[in-house]
Tab-separated table of C-alpha atoms and ligand atoms in Angstrom:
chain	number	residue	atom	x	y	z
K	187	MET	CA	6.963	-11.973	11.800
K	188	ARG	CA	9.952	-14.244	10.180
K	189	ILE	CA	9.935	-14.067	6.501
K	190	ASP	CA	11.618	-16.536	5.556
K	191	GLY	CA	9.559	-19.802	5.002
K	192	SER	CA	5.945	-17.957	4.822
K	193	THR	CA	3.419	-17.792	1.942
K	194	VAL	CA	2.956	-13.391	1.187
K	195	LEU	CA	0.369	-12.630	-1.134
K	196	VAL	CA	0.974	-9.567	-3.073
K	197	THR	CA	-1.201	-7.390	-4.728
K	198	GLY	CA	-0.365	-5.030	-7.093
K	199	ALA	CA	2.618	-7.315	-7.893
K	200	SER	CA	3.170	-6.830	-11.447
K	201	SER	CA	4.811	-3.191	-11.099
K	202	GLY	CA	6.543	-0.459	-9.339
K	203	ILE	CA	6.558	-1.844	-5.182
K	204	GLY	CA	4.540	-4.482	-5.692
K	205	ARG	CA	6.784	-6.266	-8.336
K	206	ALA	CA	9.759	-4.374	-5.788
K	207	THR	CA	8.508	-6.112	-2.454
K	208	ALA	CA	7.867	-9.321	-4.089
K	209	ILE	CA	11.404	-9.812	-5.405
K	210	GLU	CA	12.527	-8.544	-1.488
K	211	LEU	CA	10.383	-11.066	0.167
K	212	ALA	CA	11.912	-13.760	-2.099
K	213	ARG	CA	15.118	-13.446	-1.825
K	214	ARG	CA	14.732	-13.102	1.750
K	215	GLY	CA	12.984	-16.731	1.728
K	216	ALA	CA	9.532	-16.153	1.073
K	217	THR	CA	6.560	-18.255	-1.169
K	218	LEU	CA	4.990	-15.703	-3.462
K	219	GLU	CA	1.566	-15.376	-4.445
K	220	LEU	CA	0.507	-12.242	-6.632
K	221	THR	CA	-2.299	-10.195	-8.413
K	222	GLY	CA	-2.667	-7.601	-10.465
K	223	ARG	CA	-4.288	-6.895	-14.258
K	224	ASP	CA	-1.309	-7.089	-16.571
K	225	GLU	CA	-0.715	-11.163	-17.170
K	226	HIS	CA	2.966	-10.526	-18.970
K	227	ALA	CA	4.049	-8.445	-16.227
K	228	LEU	CA	2.693	-10.572	-13.454
K	229	GLU	CA	4.585	-13.374	-15.311
K	230	ALA	CA	8.204	-11.766	-15.505
K	231	VAL	CA	7.326	-10.868	-12.103
K	232	ALA	CA	6.818	-14.928	-11.202
K	233	GLN	CA	9.657	-16.217	-12.535
K	234	ALA	CA	12.217	-13.945	-11.642
K	235	THR	CA	10.406	-15.134	-7.487
K	236	GLY	CA	9.378	-18.474	-8.215
K	237	GLY	CA	6.031	-17.753	-6.915
K	238	ARG	CA	2.835	-18.100	-9.205
K	239	PHE	CA	0.288	-15.552	-10.436
K	240	LEU	CA	-3.362	-14.824	-10.951
K	241	VAL	CA	-4.729	-12.232	-13.026
K	242	ALA	CA	-7.555	-10.400	-11.289
K	243	ASP	CA	-9.260	-6.595	-11.136
K	244	LEU	CA	-9.367	-5.559	-7.696
K	245	GLU	CA	-12.087	-2.760	-8.506
K	246	GLU	CA	-14.362	-5.609	-8.948
K	247	PRO	CA	-15.339	-6.672	-5.657
K	248	LYS	CA	-16.205	-10.503	-5.827
K	249	GLU	CA	-12.469	-10.574	-7.679
K	250	SER	CA	-11.069	-9.878	-4.132
K	251	ASP	CA	-12.980	-13.747	-2.701
K	252	ARG	CA	-11.528	-15.031	-5.767
K	253	VAL	CA	-7.969	-13.797	-5.077
K	254	ALA	CA	-8.408	-14.892	-1.453
K	255	GLU	CA	-9.798	-18.724	-1.890
K	256	TRP	CA	-6.499	-19.201	-4.658
K	257	ALA	CA	-4.120	-17.775	-1.495
K	258	GLU	CA	-5.118	-19.591	0.632
K	259	PRO	CA	-3.608	-20.267	3.232
K	260	VAL	CA	-1.868	-16.417	3.766
K	261	ASP	CA	0.946	-15.888	7.032
K	262	ILE	CA	1.561	-12.406	5.264
K	263	LEU	CA	-0.688	-10.137	2.405
K	264	VAL	CA	0.706	-6.841	1.568
K	265	ASN	CA	-2.360	-5.140	0.280
K	266	ASN	CA	-0.655	-2.712	-2.558
K	267	ALA	CA	-2.756	-2.460	-5.585
K	268	GLY	CA	-3.663	1.611	-5.873
K	269	LEU	CA	-3.611	3.803	-8.080
K	270	GLY	CA	-4.305	7.918	-8.131
K	271	TRP	CA	-5.329	10.689	-9.869
K	272	ALA	CA	-4.333	14.655	-9.589
K	273	GLY	CA	-6.829	17.641	-10.097
K	274	PRO	CA	-9.482	20.065	-8.243
K	275	LEU	CA	-12.278	17.714	-6.681
K	276	SER	CA	-15.043	19.309	-8.897
K	277	ALA	CA	-12.947	17.726	-11.788
K	278	ILE	CA	-12.727	13.627	-10.875
K	279	GLU	CA	-15.081	11.848	-12.801
K	280	LEU	CA	-17.675	9.869	-10.322
K	281	THR	CA	-16.114	6.515	-11.746
K	282	ARG	CA	-12.610	7.591	-11.087
K	283	ALA	CA	-13.225	8.757	-7.706
K	284	GLU	CA	-15.239	4.864	-7.360
K	285	ARG	CA	-12.630	3.532	-8.952
K	286	MET	CA	-9.878	4.652	-6.681
K	287	VAL	CA	-12.007	3.735	-3.855
K	288	ARG	CA	-13.365	0.450	-4.786
K	289	VAL	CA	-9.427	-0.680	-5.361
K	290	ASN	CA	-7.402	1.472	-3.034
K	291	LEU	CA	-9.101	0.691	0.422
K	292	LEU	CA	-12.650	-1.538	0.310
K	293	ALA	CA	-10.719	-4.612	-1.744
K	294	PRO	CA	-7.922	-4.149	1.429
K	295	VAL	CA	-10.641	-4.827	3.466
K	296	ARG	CA	-12.057	-7.677	1.625
K	297	LEU	CA	-8.945	-9.049	0.980
K	298	THR	CA	-7.903	-8.553	4.578
K	299	GLY	CA	-11.640	-9.727	6.053
K	300	LEU	CA	-10.802	-12.958	3.802
K	301	LEU	CA	-7.901	-14.000	4.659
K	302	LEU	CA	-7.499	-13.233	8.413
K	303	PRO	CA	-10.084	-16.118	9.609
K	304	GLY	CA	-6.996	-17.914	8.377
K	305	MET	CA	-4.106	-16.219	10.042
K	306	ILE	CA	-5.657	-15.837	13.584
K	307	ALA	CA	-6.793	-19.787	13.757
K	308	ARG	CA	-3.328	-20.229	13.001
K	309	GLU	CA	-1.669	-17.976	15.445
K	310	ARG	CA	0.342	-16.398	12.539
K	311	GLY	CA	-0.192	-13.168	10.869
K	312	HIS	CA	0.693	-9.857	8.804
K	313	VAL	CA	-0.416	-7.426	7.172
K	314	VAL	CA	0.261	-4.566	5.304
K	315	ASN	CA	-1.149	-1.560	4.419
K	316	VAL	CA	0.919	0.008	1.771
K	317	ALA	CA	-0.729	3.998	1.865
K	318	SER	CA	0.963	7.299	1.688
K	319	ILE	CA	2.269	10.579	3.756
K	320	ALA	CA	-1.045	12.064	1.139
K	321	GLY	CA	-3.004	9.941	3.677
K	322	HIS	CA	-1.635	11.395	6.927
K	323	VAL	CA	-1.729	15.054	6.017
K	324	GLY	CA	-4.059	15.485	2.789
K	325	VAL	CA	-2.307	16.685	-0.362
K	326	GLY	CA	-4.442	19.396	-2.620
K	327	TRP	CA	-5.787	18.387	-5.877
K	328	GLU	CA	-5.446	14.412	-5.216
K	329	ALA	CA	-8.719	14.461	-2.561
K	330	VAL	CA	-9.822	11.632	-2.828
K	331	TYR	CA	-6.848	9.540	-3.487
K	332	SER	CA	-5.886	11.276	0.282
K	333	ALA	CA	-8.871	9.789	1.688
K	334	THR	CA	-8.624	6.927	0.641
K	335	LYS	CA	-4.829	6.212	1.991
K	336	ALA	CA	-6.274	7.962	5.210
K	337	GLY	CA	-9.081	5.264	5.105
K	338	LEU	CA	-7.204	2.719	5.147
K	339	ILE	CA	-4.556	4.377	7.841
K	340	VAL	CA	-7.087	4.372	10.325
K	341	LEU	CA	-8.301	0.635	8.967
K	342	SER	CA	-4.857	-0.241	10.348
K	343	ASP	CA	-5.398	1.590	13.433
K	344	ALA	CA	-8.732	-0.365	14.234
K	345	LEU	CA	-7.665	-3.727	13.145
K	346	ARG	CA	-4.373	-3.967	15.589
K	347	VAL	CA	-7.075	-2.896	18.328
K	348	GLU	CA	-8.965	-5.814	17.554
K	349	LEU	CA	-6.113	-8.062	16.684
K	350	ARG	CA	-4.361	-7.830	19.777
K	351	GLY	CA	-3.377	-10.852	21.884
K	352	LEU	CA	-4.062	-13.661	18.403
K	353	GLY	CA	-1.229	-13.022	17.285
K	354	VAL	CA	-1.758	-10.891	13.938
K	355	ARG	CA	-0.019	-8.115	13.611
K	356	VAL	CA	-0.562	-5.395	11.463
K	357	SER	CA	1.987	-2.750	9.262
K	358	VAL	CA	1.647	0.721	7.244
K	359	VAL	CA	4.041	1.626	5.496
K	360	SER	CA	3.516	5.403	3.756
K	361	PRO	CA	5.956	6.671	1.127
K	362	GLY	CA	6.165	9.590	-0.209
K	363	PRO	CA	6.493	10.344	-3.664
K	364	VAL	CA	8.086	6.856	-5.029
K	365	ASP	CA	9.614	6.762	-8.673
K	366	THR	CA	8.110	3.802	-11.128
K	367	ALA	CA	4.540	4.298	-13.082
K	368	PHE	CA	2.602	5.687	-10.655
K	369	PHE	CA	2.072	8.937	-11.584
K	370	GLU	CA	2.004	8.231	-15.049
K	371	ARG	CA	-0.418	6.507	-14.738
K	372	ALA	CA	-2.862	9.382	-12.631
K	373	GLY	CA	-2.344	11.670	-15.467
K	374	HIS	CA	-0.198	13.808	-14.635
K	375	GLY	CA	3.785	13.598	-13.733
K	376	TYR	CA	6.262	14.201	-10.273
K	377	GLU	CA	7.079	17.884	-11.048
K	378	ARG	CA	7.983	18.725	-7.708
K	379	ARG	CA	11.588	18.993	-6.376
K	380	PHE	CA	10.670	18.399	-2.943
K	381	PRO	CA	9.947	16.023	-1.121
K	382	ARG	CA	13.195	13.666	-3.659
K	383	MET	CA	11.421	10.990	-5.220
K	384	VAL	CA	13.101	7.195	-3.360
K	385	THR	CA	13.135	3.766	-5.344
K	386	PRO	CA	10.612	0.579	-4.778
K	387	GLU	CA	13.338	-0.991	-3.777
K	388	ARG	CA	14.091	1.023	-0.699
K	389	VAL	CA	10.162	0.591	-0.105
K	390	ALA	CA	10.354	-3.392	-0.555
K	391	VAL	CA	13.341	-2.674	2.508
K	392	GLU	CA	11.075	-1.051	4.901
K	393	ILE	CA	8.280	-3.460	3.953
K	394	ALA	CA	10.469	-5.777	4.839
K	395	ARG	CA	12.168	-4.436	8.134
K	396	ALA	CA	7.686	-3.967	8.643
K	397	ILE	CA	7.650	-8.081	8.672
K	398	ARG	CA	10.467	-8.759	10.421
K	399	PHE	CA	10.265	-6.196	13.385
K	400	ASP	CA	6.435	-5.727	14.160
K	401	ARG	CA	6.693	-1.769	12.372
K	402	ALA	CA	2.895	-0.722	13.090
K	403	GLN	CA	4.374	2.677	11.085
K	404	VAL	CA	6.541	3.191	8.583
K	405	PHE	CA	7.668	6.017	6.422
K	406	VAL	CA	9.497	6.550	3.133
K	407	PRO	CA	11.593	8.309	3.782
K	408	HIS	CA	11.762	8.474	7.869
K	409	TRP	CA	11.507	11.994	8.041
K	410	LEU	CA	8.355	12.304	7.082
K	411	ALA	CA	7.311	11.200	9.865
K	412	PHE	CA	7.979	14.606	10.997
K	413	PRO	CA	5.355	16.243	8.512
K	414	ALA	CA	2.303	13.419	9.507
K	415	TRP	CA	3.388	14.270	13.381
K	416	LEU	CA	3.155	18.295	12.814
K	417	HIS	CA	-0.082	18.183	10.992
K	418	GLY	CA	-1.440	15.863	13.910
K	419	ALA	CA	-0.264	17.087	16.923
K	420	LEU	CA	-0.042	21.001	15.784
K	421	PRO	CA	-2.313	21.760	12.689
K	422	SER	CA	-2.922	24.725	12.932
K	423	LEU	CA	1.277	25.299	12.725
K	424	TYR	CA	1.256	22.875	10.524
K	425	ARG	CA	-1.082	24.979	7.815
K	426	ARG	CA	0.747	27.745	8.590
K	427	LEU	CA	3.862	26.195	7.859
K	428	THR	CA	2.691	24.578	5.013
K	429	ARG	CA	0.794	27.818	3.563
K	430	PHE	CA	-2.175	24.686	2.733
K	431	GLN	CA	-5.184	26.730	5.454
T	9	NAP	N1	4.216	5.944	-6.686
T	9	NAP	C1	4.100	6.738	-5.589
T	9	NAP	O1	4.642	7.567	-5.132
T	9	NAP	C2	3.468	6.419	-4.758
T	9	NAP	C3	3.508	7.086	-3.428
T	9	NAP	C4	2.264	6.268	-2.373
T	9	NAP	C5	2.075	5.152	-2.662
T	9	NAP	N2	2.217	4.939	-3.103
T	9	NAP	C6	1.090	3.879	-3.629
T	9	NAP	O2	2.095	2.393	-3.587
T	9	NAP	C7	1.563	1.725	-3.837
T	9	NAP	C8	1.863	0.687	-5.130
T	9	NAP	O3	2.077	2.101	-6.472
T	9	NAP	P1	3.541	2.114	-7.511
T	9	NAP	O4	3.462	3.342	-6.967
T	9	NAP	O5	3.745	0.982	-7.618
T	9	NAP	O6	2.403	2.291	-8.712
T	9	NAP	P2	3.012	1.246	-10.346
T	9	NAP	O7	3.857	1.001	-10.109
T	9	NAP	O8	1.272	1.930	-11.046
T	9	NAP	O9	1.531	-0.326	-9.060
T	9	NAP	C9	0.237	0.082	-9.233
T	9	NAP	C10	0.007	-1.546	-9.184
T	9	NAP	O10	-1.534	-1.623	-8.585
T	9	NAP	C11	-2.165	-2.023	-9.908
T	9	NAP	N3	-3.634	-2.347	-9.958
T	9	NAP	C12	-3.935	-0.849	-10.162
T	9	NAP	N4	-5.399	-1.202	-10.917
T	9	NAP	C13	-5.922	-2.177	-10.084
T	9	NAP	C14	-7.365	-2.843	-10.614
T	9	NAP	N5	-8.256	-2.184	-10.917
T	9	NAP	N6	-6.688	-4.362	-10.117
T	9	NAP	C15	-5.577	-4.721	-9.256
T	9	NAP	N7	-4.483	-4.214	-9.586
T	9	NAP	C16	-4.351	-2.686	-9.911
T	9	NAP	C17	-1.135	-2.606	-11.043
T	9	NAP	O11	-1.802	-4.223	-11.451
T	9	NAP	P3	-1.754	-4.091	-12.990
T	9	NAP	O12	-0.558	-2.604	-14.076
T	9	NAP	O13	-1.315	-4.955	-13.518
T	9	NAP	O14	-2.760	-3.648	-13.412
T	9	NAP	C18	-0.091	-2.180	-10.540
T	9	NAP	O15	0.615	-3.253	-10.438
T	9	NAP	C19	-0.110	1.450	-4.405
T	9	NAP	O16	-0.862	1.595	-3.703
T	9	NAP	C20	0.161	3.387	-4.626
T	9	NAP	O17	-1.125	4.550	-4.049
T	9	NAP	C21	2.917	5.272	-4.718
């Protein structure tokens, strides 16, 4: 898929990975459509990319409809908006869990569902779902977050089957820890020494490559493919090695 000359809708474009992706794709010649909740931040990204923006809260299902209507026609959709929370499952407030499911999973379901018919009609499109290594292996004390990302990964697998031969591609980009406001917003810092954080700009380059070279699954950093593979192929060994049995 050519990025140059394509119209790209990026959700969560006001911060972190979304902002870096918008800037990277604009540098590669795309026209940017940006959405998020923080108007000032979106305005700054719009200025940096020459794109336009719409303020929308994707926790509210109807807002996805408004974003899709505003953005059409879209060649590339980057479902990136998301939030996390860490702590024991019994301590999570239901409203927080619901918010994560709505933003991390239901908004991509709705936005993709609304934008796919146009892409299929034009026989040209690419959907990038920004998941997480947590969705492949399940991270302790991030159970609901991991579940939303696992949902996004399987959604992408299923969609790829449905879209075969229709000219629309699907990529999943699964980062490990990334140096953004994500952890602070989730109410905790990133305290582990390993894996080390990567920059949002590095994730943005991988997103651009996934689109350009039609990659179904990309891990950032790439070596995270190994624990994901081990978890799927030899789950008992994975549990033993990570002492999560
Ligand atoms: N950082 C990491 O370590 C990491 C690792 C793996 C995957 N990810 C995933 O990467 C994606 C981007 O995260 P990030 O690291 O860039 O974090 P971030 O800097 O906190 O950015 C999150 C983005 O999501 C948007 N967002 C959150 N709630 C929203 C809502 N209700 N409606 C609309 N937009 C909303 C935010 O918009 P506003 O600020 O305008 O509200 C912001 O632009 C997320 O899906 C996250 O799960 C992050």
